[in-house]
């Protein structure tokens, strides 16, 4: 299945539920219904609650955000905007993670199966020119909210042995496929180029694809690796090879072309008719001009992706509009779920203000939505970047197939997948 949520049992499983190629699934942990125990011991965090949201927040609330590194935290919210907990100790001490306060393309976490990958930098807060330093790192959190693994990237630069992924420039997004393996995207400066898509296999970093050096967000939908980019000839959403490639020389191919001047970031992809193929996508665009905001794309009968709408966010009255002007903004972080029973997409996004930006929600019930809801503000000298659903650990899919048969509901949605 595609996107962040594949199989959705209405009101029973979250819309982010889906199967991957290893016959595992991403679904809500239903202790009350299926007797599943929580994995991992409670330490400095409470277990992440299935179906909640996680948001990467940057800043300390005191120092103005700038190109210097700032503290990273992950906040957990209910989908109605209630703050559940703020994870901070997972990114301090030996697990230090910071990120640039002003690099708006950095900080896009992703959950997949039982793990949450948080990208960042292994450098003290307050370090200038942070985004360009070769001190990248990823903390992989489990469903218990604690660090299951930490990986620091090679620091030798583009000609080092091994070379530094995203040398001299931005590390933007990561998605884990297990506690010990993950994909990462970004861009690089210098020669040779070391941007594009990388895979950490538990021992080494492999540049899976350098077809396009300058990439933004990374996702797994329907067993397929996807990336977004605003670079020339790759503006839109691209597929990286076939399935989940792990070796060099993989081709990145533009799948949904959002057009010249577009600026895509986060995205979700769904199979709305349950035929096993992607047919709808929502894309975050950070422009505050025509075409920016939330874009919906649908696959037509000729298998061509067409833009159904693009709506900007009017912060003065929380409406969605095509009109530009004062108080109009776009979005960058994006996640969502699909309810096949009601034909409704529930979307959650982070907005483009550089300080004290918003976590927002909106509903697409089949036609273009007209309003959005602000769930939370980041706060002064904080900024939200990536947003996703909490990671969940699940049994073999047969359990859920039986559950689906029992309820008479079997739908496909789409987003990230499961680990081993």
mmCIF file of C-alpha atoms in Angstrom:
data_model
loop_
_atom_site.group_PDB
_atom_site.id
_atom_site.type_symbol
_atom_site.label_atom_id
_atom_site.label_comp_id
_atom_site.label_asym_id
_atom_site.label_seq_id
_atom_site.Cartn_x
_atom_site.Cartn_y
_atom_site.Cartn_z
ATOM 1 C CA UNK A 1 0.000 0.000 0.000
ATOM 2 C CA UNK A 2 1.011 3.598 -0.437
ATOM 3 C CA UNK A 3 1.576 6.458 1.866
ATOM 4 C CA UNK A 4 1.484 6.824 5.569
ATOM 5 C CA UNK A 5 -1.513 4.656 5.997
ATOM 6 C CA UNK A 6 -2.495 1.608 4.049
ATOM 7 C CA UNK A 7 -5.274 -0.437 5.538
ATOM 8 C CA UNK A 8 -7.810 1.473 7.555
ATOM 9 C CA UNK A 9 -10.434 -0.178 9.717
ATOM 10 C CA UNK A 10 -12.715 2.721 10.521
ATOM 11 C CA UNK A 11 -12.636 3.684 14.222
ATOM 12 C CA UNK A 12 -10.697 0.487 14.960
ATOM 13 C CA UNK A 13 -7.380 0.880 13.207
ATOM 14 C CA UNK A 14 -5.786 4.227 12.408
ATOM 15 C CA UNK A 15 -5.829 5.307 8.809
ATOM 16 C CA UNK A 16 -2.074 5.006 8.818
ATOM 17 C CA UNK A 17 -2.317 1.222 8.870
ATOM 18 C CA UNK A 18 -0.711 -0.514 5.923
ATOM 19 C CA UNK A 19 1.194 -3.567 4.742
ATOM 20 C CA UNK A 20 4.739 -3.623 3.442
ATOM 21 C CA UNK A 21 6.684 -6.027 1.263
ATOM 22 C CA UNK A 22 7.899 -8.038 4.243
ATOM 23 C CA UNK A 23 4.340 -8.997 5.116
ATOM 24 C CA UNK A 24 4.325 -6.762 8.138
ATOM 25 C CA UNK A 25 1.941 -3.896 8.705
ATOM 26 C CA UNK A 26 1.839 -0.509 10.291
ATOM 27 C CA UNK A 27 -1.238 -0.267 12.454
ATOM 28 C CA UNK A 28 -2.460 0.936 15.777
ATOM 29 C CA UNK A 29 -1.520 -1.059 18.829
ATOM 30 C CA UNK A 30 -4.825 -2.356 20.210
ATOM 31 C CA UNK A 31 -4.064 -3.770 23.621
ATOM 32 C CA UNK A 32 -7.708 -3.780 24.584
ATOM 33 C CA UNK A 33 -8.841 -5.629 21.451
ATOM 34 C CA UNK A 34 -5.928 -7.883 20.633
ATOM 35 C CA UNK A 35 -4.051 -8.189 23.917
ATOM 36 C CA UNK A 36 -0.858 -6.687 22.548
ATOM 37 C CA UNK A 37 1.687 -5.648 25.129
ATOM 38 C CA UNK A 38 3.640 -2.422 24.928
ATOM 39 C CA UNK A 39 7.185 -2.904 23.687
ATOM 40 C CA UNK A 40 10.121 -1.398 25.488
ATOM 41 C CA UNK A 41 10.490 -0.396 29.098
ATOM 42 C CA UNK A 42 9.473 3.034 30.279
ATOM 43 C CA UNK A 43 12.454 5.198 30.955
ATOM 44 C CA UNK A 44 12.599 8.955 30.456
ATOM 45 C CA UNK A 45 9.438 8.950 28.344
ATOM 46 C CA UNK A 46 5.976 7.492 28.474
ATOM 47 C CA UNK A 47 5.033 5.135 25.672
ATOM 48 C CA UNK A 48 3.963 6.944 22.529
ATOM 49 C CA UNK A 49 0.218 6.516 22.094
ATOM 50 C CA UNK A 50 -0.845 4.902 18.800
ATOM 51 C CA UNK A 51 -2.798 7.260 16.580
ATOM 52 C CA UNK A 52 -1.287 10.409 18.107
ATOM 53 C CA UNK A 53 0.907 12.898 16.285
ATOM 54 C CA UNK A 54 4.617 13.595 16.753
ATOM 55 C CA UNK A 55 6.148 16.917 15.737
ATOM 56 C CA UNK A 56 9.804 17.905 15.557
ATOM 57 C CA UNK A 57 10.292 21.200 17.397
ATOM 58 C CA UNK A 58 13.452 23.308 17.200
ATOM 59 C CA UNK A 59 14.541 26.016 19.648
ATOM 60 C CA UNK A 60 14.774 26.682 23.389
ATOM 61 C CA UNK A 61 12.118 29.362 23.769
ATOM 62 C CA UNK A 62 14.666 32.011 24.755
ATOM 63 C CA UNK A 63 17.248 32.430 22.000
ATOM 64 C CA UNK A 64 16.029 33.802 18.682
ATOM 65 C CA UNK A 65 16.142 31.220 15.904
ATOM 66 C CA UNK A 66 18.992 31.723 13.453
ATOM 67 C CA UNK A 67 21.499 29.811 11.339
ATOM 68 C CA UNK A 68 23.086 28.572 14.549
ATOM 69 C CA UNK A 69 22.165 25.154 15.923
ATOM 70 C CA UNK A 70 19.266 24.950 18.365
ATOM 71 C CA UNK A 71 17.811 22.264 20.607
ATOM 72 C CA UNK A 72 15.679 19.504 19.077
ATOM 73 C CA UNK A 73 12.624 18.077 20.824
ATOM 74 C CA UNK A 74 9.740 15.863 19.761
ATOM 75 C CA UNK A 75 6.274 16.756 20.973
ATOM 76 C CA UNK A 76 3.415 14.261 21.059
ATOM 77 C CA UNK A 77 -0.119 15.549 20.497
ATOM 78 C CA UNK A 78 -3.535 13.999 20.204
ATOM 79 C CA UNK A 79 -5.152 14.635 16.827
ATOM 80 C CA UNK A 80 -7.328 17.254 18.515
ATOM 81 C CA UNK A 81 -4.240 19.193 19.623
ATOM 82 C CA UNK A 82 -3.796 18.214 23.275
ATOM 83 C CA UNK A 83 -0.113 18.073 24.226
ATOM 84 C CA UNK A 84 0.707 14.633 25.658
ATOM 85 C CA UNK A 85 4.449 14.961 26.298
ATOM 86 C CA UNK A 86 7.615 16.686 25.130
ATOM 87 C CA UNK A 87 10.655 14.480 24.554
ATOM 88 C CA UNK A 88 13.894 16.350 25.270
ATOM 89 C CA UNK A 89 16.324 14.071 27.122
ATOM 90 C CA UNK A 90 16.368 11.766 24.068
ATOM 91 C CA UNK A 91 18.350 14.501 22.297
ATOM 92 C CA UNK A 92 20.882 15.485 24.976
ATOM 93 C CA UNK A 93 24.155 14.141 26.376
ATOM 94 C CA UNK A 94 25.486 11.154 24.441
ATOM 95 C CA UNK A 95 22.344 11.301 22.277
ATOM 96 C CA UNK A 96 22.750 15.003 21.468
ATOM 97 C CA UNK A 97 20.734 16.242 18.525
ATOM 98 C CA UNK A 98 20.337 19.850 17.422
ATOM 99 C CA UNK A 99 19.458 21.496 14.127
ATOM 100 C CA UNK A 100 19.630 24.835 12.377
ATOM 101 C CA UNK A 101 17.075 27.305 13.647
ATOM 102 C CA UNK A 102 16.595 28.922 10.248
ATOM 103 C CA UNK A 103 17.120 26.083 7.734
ATOM 104 C CA UNK A 104 13.446 25.589 6.930
ATOM 105 C CA UNK A 105 14.100 22.421 4.919
ATOM 106 C CA UNK A 106 15.702 20.622 7.887
ATOM 107 C CA UNK A 107 14.004 18.619 10.626
ATOM 108 C CA UNK A 108 11.544 16.308 8.895
ATOM 109 C CA UNK A 109 11.120 13.229 11.053
ATOM 110 C CA UNK A 110 9.240 10.110 9.958
ATOM 111 C CA UNK A 111 7.690 7.112 11.677
ATOM 112 C CA UNK A 112 7.626 3.723 10.039
ATOM 113 C CA UNK A 113 6.368 0.638 11.771
ATOM 114 C CA UNK A 114 7.801 0.591 15.252
ATOM 115 C CA UNK A 115 10.367 3.361 14.835
ATOM 116 C CA UNK A 116 10.616 7.126 14.602
ATOM 117 C CA UNK A 117 13.669 8.552 12.802
ATOM 118 C CA UNK A 118 14.677 12.053 13.904
ATOM 119 C CA UNK A 119 17.315 13.827 11.765
ATOM 120 C CA UNK A 120 19.685 16.445 13.118
ATOM 121 C CA UNK A 121 23.213 17.477 14.017
ATOM 122 C CA UNK A 122 25.750 16.195 16.524
ATOM 123 C CA UNK A 123 26.871 19.636 17.655
ATOM 124 C CA UNK A 124 26.212 21.833 20.673
ATOM 125 C CA UNK A 125 23.406 24.374 20.542
ATOM 126 C CA UNK A 126 24.625 27.802 19.488
ATOM 127 C CA UNK A 127 27.123 26.568 16.889
ATOM 128 C CA UNK A 128 27.147 28.932 13.905
ATOM 129 C CA UNK A 129 26.635 27.790 10.318
ATOM 130 C CA UNK A 130 25.192 24.563 11.636
ATOM 131 C CA UNK A 131 23.434 23.190 8.549
ATOM 132 C CA UNK A 132 26.631 23.063 6.479
ATOM 133 C CA UNK A 133 28.735 21.224 9.065
ATOM 134 C CA UNK A 134 29.631 17.555 8.537
ATOM 135 C CA UNK A 135 28.257 16.523 11.914
ATOM 136 C CA UNK A 136 24.990 14.891 10.877
ATOM 137 C CA UNK A 137 23.268 12.321 13.098
ATOM 138 C CA UNK A 138 20.000 10.403 13.401
ATOM 139 C CA UNK A 139 18.284 9.236 16.570
ATOM 140 C CA UNK A 140 15.893 6.321 16.072
ATOM 141 C CA UNK A 141 13.195 6.152 18.758
ATOM 142 C CA UNK A 142 11.031 3.165 19.593
ATOM 143 C CA UNK A 143 7.370 3.047 20.564
ATOM 144 C CA UNK A 144 8.408 3.592 24.182
ATOM 145 C CA UNK A 145 9.619 7.073 23.259
ATOM 146 C CA UNK A 146 13.256 6.290 24.019
ATOM 147 C CA UNK A 147 16.307 6.058 21.768
ATOM 148 C CA UNK A 148 16.624 2.588 20.248
ATOM 149 C CA UNK A 149 19.686 3.535 18.206
ATOM 150 C CA UNK A 150 21.826 6.541 17.385
ATOM 151 C CA UNK A 151 23.946 6.846 14.261
ATOM 152 C CA UNK A 152 26.519 9.572 13.666
ATOM 153 C CA UNK A 153 27.440 10.183 10.032
ATOM 154 C CA UNK A 154 31.016 10.149 8.646
ATOM 155 C CA UNK A 155 32.700 13.526 9.137
ATOM 156 C CA UNK A 156 35.503 13.458 6.543
ATOM 157 C CA UNK A 157 33.771 15.517 3.870
ATOM 158 C CA UNK A 158 33.050 14.582 0.238
ATOM 159 C CA UNK A 159 36.463 13.001 -0.330
ATOM 160 C CA UNK A 160 36.668 11.272 3.031
ATOM 161 C CA UNK A 161 36.845 7.523 3.475
ATOM 162 C CA UNK A 162 33.957 7.040 3.783
ATOM 163 C CA UNK A 163 32.516 10.286 2.373
ATOM 164 C CA UNK A 164 30.106 12.413 4.377
ATOM 165 C CA UNK A 165 26.482 12.207 3.239
ATOM 166 C CA UNK A 166 25.178 15.734 2.537
ATOM 167 C CA UNK A 167 28.672 17.161 2.892
ATOM 168 C CA UNK A 168 28.771 20.911 3.383
ATOM 169 C CA UNK A 169 25.009 21.314 3.258
ATOM 170 C CA UNK A 170 21.601 20.210 4.547
ATOM 171 C CA UNK A 171 20.498 16.871 6.005
ATOM 172 C CA UNK A 172 16.732 17.142 5.813
ATOM 173 C CA UNK A 173 14.725 13.990 6.421
ATOM 174 C CA UNK A 174 15.030 10.362 7.546
ATOM 175 C CA UNK A 175 12.847 7.258 7.754
ATOM 176 C CA UNK A 176 13.841 4.081 9.608
ATOM 177 C CA UNK A 177 13.104 0.569 8.368
ATOM 178 C CA UNK A 178 14.358 -0.992 11.616
ATOM 179 C CA UNK A 179 16.171 0.157 14.735
ATOM 180 C CA UNK A 180 19.450 -0.216 12.842
ATOM 181 C CA UNK A 181 18.594 0.817 9.278
ATOM 182 C CA UNK A 182 17.216 3.989 7.735
ATOM 183 C CA UNK A 183 17.021 6.141 4.624
ATOM 184 C CA UNK A 184 18.030 9.805 4.571
ATOM 185 C CA UNK A 185 17.732 12.720 2.153
ATOM 186 C CA UNK A 186 19.316 16.129 1.722
ATOM 187 C CA UNK A 187 21.696 18.045 -0.481
ATOM 188 C CA UNK A 188 25.438 18.713 -0.630
ATOM 189 C CA UNK A 189 28.058 21.229 -1.674
ATOM 190 C CA UNK A 190 31.551 20.648 -3.043
ATOM 191 C CA UNK A 191 32.879 17.812 -5.146
ATOM 192 C CA UNK A 192 32.014 15.055 -5.515
ATOM 193 C CA UNK A 193 28.344 15.585 -4.730
ATOM 194 C CA UNK A 194 27.108 13.547 -1.772
ATOM 195 C CA UNK A 195 23.455 14.563 -1.620
ATOM 196 C CA UNK A 196 20.407 12.665 -2.834
ATOM 197 C CA UNK A 197 19.167 9.496 -1.139
ATOM 198 C CA UNK A 198 21.300 7.480 1.283
ATOM 199 C CA UNK A 199 20.713 4.199 3.090
ATOM 200 C CA UNK A 200 22.336 3.170 6.366
ATOM 201 C CA UNK A 201 22.443 -0.647 6.450
ATOM 202 C CA UNK A 202 23.495 -1.032 10.062
ATOM 203 C CA UNK A 203 27.189 -0.812 9.244
ATOM 204 C CA UNK A 204 27.796 1.475 6.276
ATOM 205 C CA UNK A 205 26.241 4.419 4.482
ATOM 206 C CA UNK A 206 25.319 3.749 0.846
ATOM 207 C CA UNK A 207 24.422 6.511 -1.610
ATOM 208 C CA UNK A 208 21.441 4.749 -3.148
ATOM 209 C CA UNK A 209 20.708 7.485 -5.685
ATOM 210 C CA UNK A 210 22.400 10.687 -6.742
ATOM 211 C CA UNK A 211 20.178 11.237 -9.788
ATOM 212 C CA UNK A 212 19.051 14.449 -8.098
ATOM 213 C CA UNK A 213 21.469 15.861 -5.525
ATOM 214 C CA UNK A 214 18.977 18.232 -3.910
ATOM 215 C CA UNK A 215 16.127 16.409 -2.146
ATOM 216 C CA UNK A 216 13.746 17.288 0.684
ATOM 217 C CA UNK A 217 11.381 14.850 2.412
ATOM 218 C CA UNK A 218 11.476 11.075 2.199
ATOM 219 C CA UNK A 219 8.587 8.634 2.659
ATOM 220 C CA UNK A 220 7.621 5.005 2.095
ATOM 221 C CA UNK A 221 4.190 4.318 0.645
ATOM 222 C CA UNK A 222 2.919 1.016 -0.672
ATOM 223 C CA UNK A 223 6.337 -0.582 -0.388
ATOM 224 C CA UNK A 224 7.864 2.160 -2.534
ATOM 225 C CA UNK A 225 10.460 4.773 -1.554
ATOM 226 C CA UNK A 226 9.504 8.345 -2.506
ATOM 227 C CA UNK A 227 11.196 11.733 -2.161
ATOM 228 C CA UNK A 228 10.211 15.358 -2.726
ATOM 229 C CA UNK A 229 12.311 18.050 -4.349
ATOM 230 C CA UNK A 230 12.097 21.658 -5.446
ATOM 231 C CA UNK A 231 15.092 21.363 -7.770
ATOM 232 C CA UNK A 232 14.838 21.991 -11.508
ATOM 233 C CA UNK A 233 13.448 19.051 -13.513
ATOM 234 C CA UNK A 234 12.536 17.271 -10.265
ATOM 235 C CA UNK A 235 9.940 19.616 -8.789
ATOM 236 C CA UNK A 236 7.406 17.284 -7.254
ATOM 237 C CA UNK A 237 7.381 13.734 -5.905
ATOM 238 C CA UNK A 238 9.769 11.121 -7.290
ATOM 239 C CA UNK A 239 10.120 7.378 -6.846
ATOM 240 C CA UNK A 240 13.547 6.009 -5.975
ATOM 241 C CA UNK A 241 14.076 2.809 -7.934
ATOM 242 C CA UNK A 242 11.622 0.001 -7.275
ATOM 243 C CA UNK A 243 10.529 -0.908 -3.768
ATOM 244 C CA UNK A 244 13.123 -0.187 -1.089
ATOM 245 C CA UNK A 245 16.514 -0.138 -2.858
ATOM 246 C CA UNK A 246 19.664 -0.557 -0.782
ATOM 247 C CA UNK A 247 22.467 -0.462 -3.373
ATOM 248 C CA UNK A 248 24.153 2.272 -5.396
ATOM 249 C CA UNK A 249 23.212 3.314 -8.907
ATOM 250 C CA UNK A 250 19.451 3.522 -8.356
ATOM 251 C CA UNK A 251 17.533 5.909 -10.608
ATOM 252 C CA UNK A 252 15.222 8.547 -9.142
ATOM 253 C CA UNK A 253 12.242 9.223 -11.435
ATOM 254 C CA UNK A 254 9.748 12.095 -11.258
ATOM 255 C CA UNK A 255 6.289 10.650 -10.549
ATOM 256 C CA UNK A 256 4.099 13.665 -9.720
ATOM 257 C CA UNK A 257 5.371 16.796 -11.462
ATOM 258 C CA UNK A 258 4.186 19.835 -9.519
ATOM 259 C CA UNK A 259 5.595 22.278 -12.069
ATOM 260 C CA UNK A 260 8.057 25.105 -12.462
ATOM 261 C CA UNK A 261 8.151 27.407 -9.462
ATOM 262 C CA UNK A 262 6.533 24.905 -7.111
ATOM 263 C CA UNK A 263 8.084 24.172 -3.724
ATOM 264 C CA UNK A 264 6.988 20.744 -2.424
ATOM 265 C CA UNK A 265 7.900 19.427 1.028
ATOM 266 C CA UNK A 266 5.880 16.826 2.959
ATOM 267 C CA UNK A 267 3.441 14.528 1.189
ATOM 268 C CA UNK A 268 1.041 11.639 1.720
ATOM 269 C CA UNK A 269 -0.140 9.105 -0.852
ATOM 270 C CA UNK A 270 -3.287 6.976 -0.665
ATOM 271 C CA UNK A 271 -5.005 4.149 -2.502
ATOM 272 C CA UNK A 272 -8.581 5.342 -2.097
ATOM 273 C CA UNK A 273 -10.344 2.598 -4.064
ATOM 274 C CA UNK A 274 -8.538 -0.385 -2.562
ATOM 275 C CA UNK A 275 -7.109 -1.736 -5.820
ATOM 276 C CA UNK A 276 -3.538 -1.800 -4.513
ATOM 277 C CA UNK A 277 -2.324 1.216 -6.496
ATOM 278 C CA UNK A 278 -1.790 4.817 -5.502
ATOM 279 C CA UNK A 279 -4.464 7.164 -6.812
ATOM 280 C CA UNK A 280 -4.399 10.252 -4.582
ATOM 281 C CA UNK A 281 -1.664 12.433 -3.135
ATOM 282 C CA UNK A 282 -1.572 15.493 -0.916
ATOM 283 C CA UNK A 283 1.523 17.678 -1.124
ATOM 284 C CA UNK A 284 2.662 20.528 1.136
ATOM 285 C CA UNK A 285 3.967 23.585 -0.742
ATOM 286 C CA UNK A 286 5.543 26.430 1.212
ATOM 287 C CA UNK A 287 4.679 29.253 -1.187
ATOM 288 C CA UNK A 288 2.228 31.941 -0.058
ATOM 289 C CA UNK A 289 1.336 32.629 -3.676
ATOM 290 C CA UNK A 290 -0.907 30.838 -6.170
ATOM 291 C CA UNK A 291 -0.279 27.091 -6.133
ATOM 292 C CA UNK A 292 1.082 27.056 -2.592
ATOM 293 C CA UNK A 293 -0.400 25.566 0.573
ATOM 294 C CA UNK A 294 -2.092 22.169 0.402
ATOM 295 C CA UNK A 295 -2.221 20.534 -3.028
ATOM 296 C CA UNK A 296 -4.404 17.567 -3.922
ATOM 297 C CA UNK A 297 -3.421 15.357 -6.862
ATOM 298 C CA UNK A 298 -5.528 12.553 -8.353
ATOM 299 C CA UNK A 299 -4.627 9.829 -10.831
ATOM 300 C CA UNK A 300 -7.028 10.038 -13.773
ATOM 301 C CA UNK A 301 -8.292 7.276 -16.059
ATOM 302 C CA UNK A 302 -5.288 7.807 -18.338
ATOM 303 C CA UNK A 303 -2.928 7.175 -15.395
ATOM 304 C CA UNK A 304 -1.871 10.819 -15.351
ATOM 305 C CA UNK A 305 -1.557 12.744 -12.085
ATOM 306 C CA UNK A 306 -3.667 15.913 -12.227
ATOM 307 C CA UNK A 307 -3.932 18.749 -9.730
ATOM 308 C CA UNK A 308 -7.423 18.928 -8.214
ATOM 309 C CA UNK A 309 -6.807 21.983 -6.040
ATOM 310 C CA UNK A 310 -4.184 24.112 -4.315
ATOM 311 C CA UNK A 311 -5.303 26.069 -1.260
ATOM 312 C CA UNK A 312 -3.471 28.651 0.819
ATOM 313 C CA UNK A 313 -3.930 29.123 4.570
ATOM 314 C CA UNK A 314 -5.496 32.391 5.734
ATOM 315 C CA UNK A 315 -4.378 32.839 9.337
ATOM 316 C CA UNK A 316 -6.725 35.763 9.991
ATOM 317 C CA UNK A 317 -9.849 33.580 9.917
ATOM 318 C CA UNK A 318 -8.585 29.981 9.502
ATOM 319 C CA UNK A 319 -10.000 29.587 6.023
ATOM 320 C CA UNK A 320 -8.480 27.940 2.967
ATOM 321 C CA UNK A 321 -8.313 30.152 -0.084
ATOM 322 C CA UNK A 322 -6.814 30.770 -3.503
ATOM 323 C CA UNK A 323 -6.483 34.474 -2.703
ATOM 324 C CA UNK A 324 -3.085 35.887 -1.769
ATOM 325 C CA UNK A 325 -2.385 38.771 0.593
ATOM 326 C CA UNK A 326 -1.822 39.608 4.255
ATOM 327 C CA UNK A 327 -1.899 36.653 6.639
ATOM 328 C CA UNK A 328 -1.629 34.091 3.832
ATOM 329 C CA UNK A 329 0.866 31.263 4.384
ATOM 330 C CA UNK A 330 1.837 27.844 3.060
ATOM 331 C CA UNK A 331 2.814 24.587 4.767
ATOM 332 C CA UNK A 332 5.853 22.283 4.919
ATOM 333 C CA UNK A 333 5.323 19.296 7.216
ATOM 334 C CA UNK A 334 2.434 16.993 6.283
ATOM 335 C CA UNK A 335 0.915 13.677 7.293
ATOM 336 C CA UNK A 336 -2.547 12.208 7.051
ATOM 337 C CA UNK A 337 -4.912 9.262 7.147
ATOM 338 C CA UNK A 338 -7.612 7.899 4.863
ATOM 339 C CA UNK A 339 -10.978 6.570 6.047
ATOM 340 C CA UNK A 340 -12.352 4.376 3.263
ATOM 341 C CA UNK A 341 -15.759 4.067 4.903
ATOM 342 C CA UNK A 342 -16.483 7.797 4.870
ATOM 343 C CA UNK A 343 -14.187 8.673 1.969
ATOM 344 C CA UNK A 344 -12.436 11.222 4.142
ATOM 345 C CA UNK A 345 -8.803 12.289 4.307
ATOM 346 C CA UNK A 346 -7.663 13.764 7.636
ATOM 347 C CA UNK A 347 -4.560 15.900 7.151
ATOM 348 C CA UNK A 348 -2.122 17.456 9.626
ATOM 349 C CA UNK A 349 0.491 20.033 8.680
ATOM 350 C CA UNK A 350 3.035 22.515 9.984
ATOM 351 C CA UNK A 351 2.906 26.057 8.655
ATOM 352 C CA UNK A 352 5.626 28.293 7.249
ATOM 353 C CA UNK A 353 6.034 31.047 9.840
ATOM 354 C CA UNK A 354 9.706 31.188 10.856
ATOM 355 C CA UNK A 355 8.851 31.484 14.555
ATOM 356 C CA UNK A 356 5.869 30.355 16.639
ATOM 357 C CA UNK A 357 4.346 28.560 13.655
ATOM 358 C CA UNK A 358 1.346 26.248 13.760
ATOM 359 C CA UNK A 359 0.328 22.636 13.819
ATOM 360 C CA UNK A 360 -2.933 22.563 11.865
ATOM 361 C CA UNK A 361 -5.547 20.063 10.748
ATOM 362 C CA UNK A 362 -7.969 19.956 7.830
ATOM 363 C CA UNK A 363 -10.481 17.499 6.422
ATOM 364 C CA UNK A 364 -11.086 16.574 2.777
ATOM 365 C CA UNK A 365 -14.463 14.845 2.553
ATOM 366 C CA UNK A 366 -14.373 14.589 -1.227
ATOM 367 C CA UNK A 367 -14.365 18.218 -2.294
ATOM 368 C CA UNK A 368 -11.966 21.055 -1.580
ATOM 369 C CA UNK A 369 -12.013 21.935 2.141
ATOM 370 C CA UNK A 370 -12.767 25.517 3.130
ATOM 371 C CA UNK A 371 -11.379 25.756 6.666
ATOM 372 C CA UNK A 372 -8.545 24.522 8.846
ATOM 373 C CA UNK A 373 -8.013 24.298 12.600
ATOM 374 C CA UNK A 374 -4.955 25.449 14.527
ATOM 375 C CA UNK A 375 -4.142 22.645 16.965
ATOM 376 C CA UNK A 376 -1.051 24.216 18.549
ATOM 377 C CA UNK A 377 1.427 27.086 18.272
ATOM 378 C CA UNK A 378 5.134 26.325 18.632
ATOM 379 C CA UNK A 379 5.740 29.268 20.970
ATOM 380 C CA UNK A 380 8.104 32.232 20.826
ATOM 381 C CA UNK A 381 11.611 31.245 19.685
ATOM 382 C CA UNK A 382 10.410 27.766 18.708
ATOM 383 C CA UNK A 383 9.485 26.361 15.316
ATOM 384 C CA UNK A 384 7.716 23.177 14.222
ATOM 385 C CA UNK A 385 9.166 21.254 11.280
ATOM 386 C CA UNK A 386 8.153 17.662 10.471
ATOM 387 C CA UNK A 387 4.939 15.959 11.608
ATOM 388 C CA UNK A 388 3.868 12.318 11.506
ATOM 389 C CA UNK A 389 1.822 9.762 13.393
ATOM 390 C CA UNK A 390 3.426 7.945 16.307
ATOM 391 C CA UNK A 391 5.202 4.677 15.467
ATOM 392 C CA UNK A 392 3.454 1.449 16.390
ATOM 393 C CA UNK A 393 4.520 -2.179 16.695
ATOM 394 C CA UNK A 394 2.157 -4.706 15.136
ATOM 395 C CA UNK A 395 1.748 -8.470 14.724
ATOM 396 C CA UNK A 396 1.617 -10.350 11.447
ATOM 397 C CA UNK A 397 -1.070 -8.955 9.102
ATOM 398 C CA UNK A 398 -3.195 -12.092 9.401
ATOM 399 C CA UNK A 399 -4.414 -10.774 12.761
ATOM 400 C CA UNK A 400 -5.738 -7.656 11.103
ATOM 401 C CA UNK A 401 -7.154 -9.485 8.117
ATOM 402 C CA UNK A 402 -9.261 -11.502 10.553
ATOM 403 C CA UNK A 403 -10.270 -8.313 12.313
ATOM 404 C CA UNK A 404 -11.237 -6.767 8.998
ATOM 405 C CA UNK A 405 -13.332 -9.780 8.056
ATOM 406 C CA UNK A 406 -15.056 -9.659 11.423
ATOM 407 C CA UNK A 407 -15.997 -6.015 11.002
ATOM 408 C CA UNK A 408 -16.688 -6.194 7.287
ATOM 409 C CA UNK A 409 -14.311 -3.328 6.643
ATOM 410 C CA UNK A 410 -11.173 -3.706 4.581
ATOM 411 C CA UNK A 411 -9.815 -0.534 3.106
ATOM 412 C CA UNK A 412 -6.485 0.623 1.876
ATOM 413 C CA UNK A 413 -4.927 3.927 2.872
ATOM 414 C CA UNK A 414 -1.275 4.665 2.935
ATOM 415 C CA UNK A 415 1.888 5.857 4.600
ATOM 416 C CA UNK A 416 5.027 4.501 6.169
ATOM 417 C CA UNK A 417 5.750 0.971 6.831
ATOM 418 C CA UNK A 418 7.054 -1.548 9.227
ATOM 419 C CA UNK A 419 10.520 -2.619 10.222
ATOM 420 C CA UNK A 420 11.951 -6.123 9.991
#
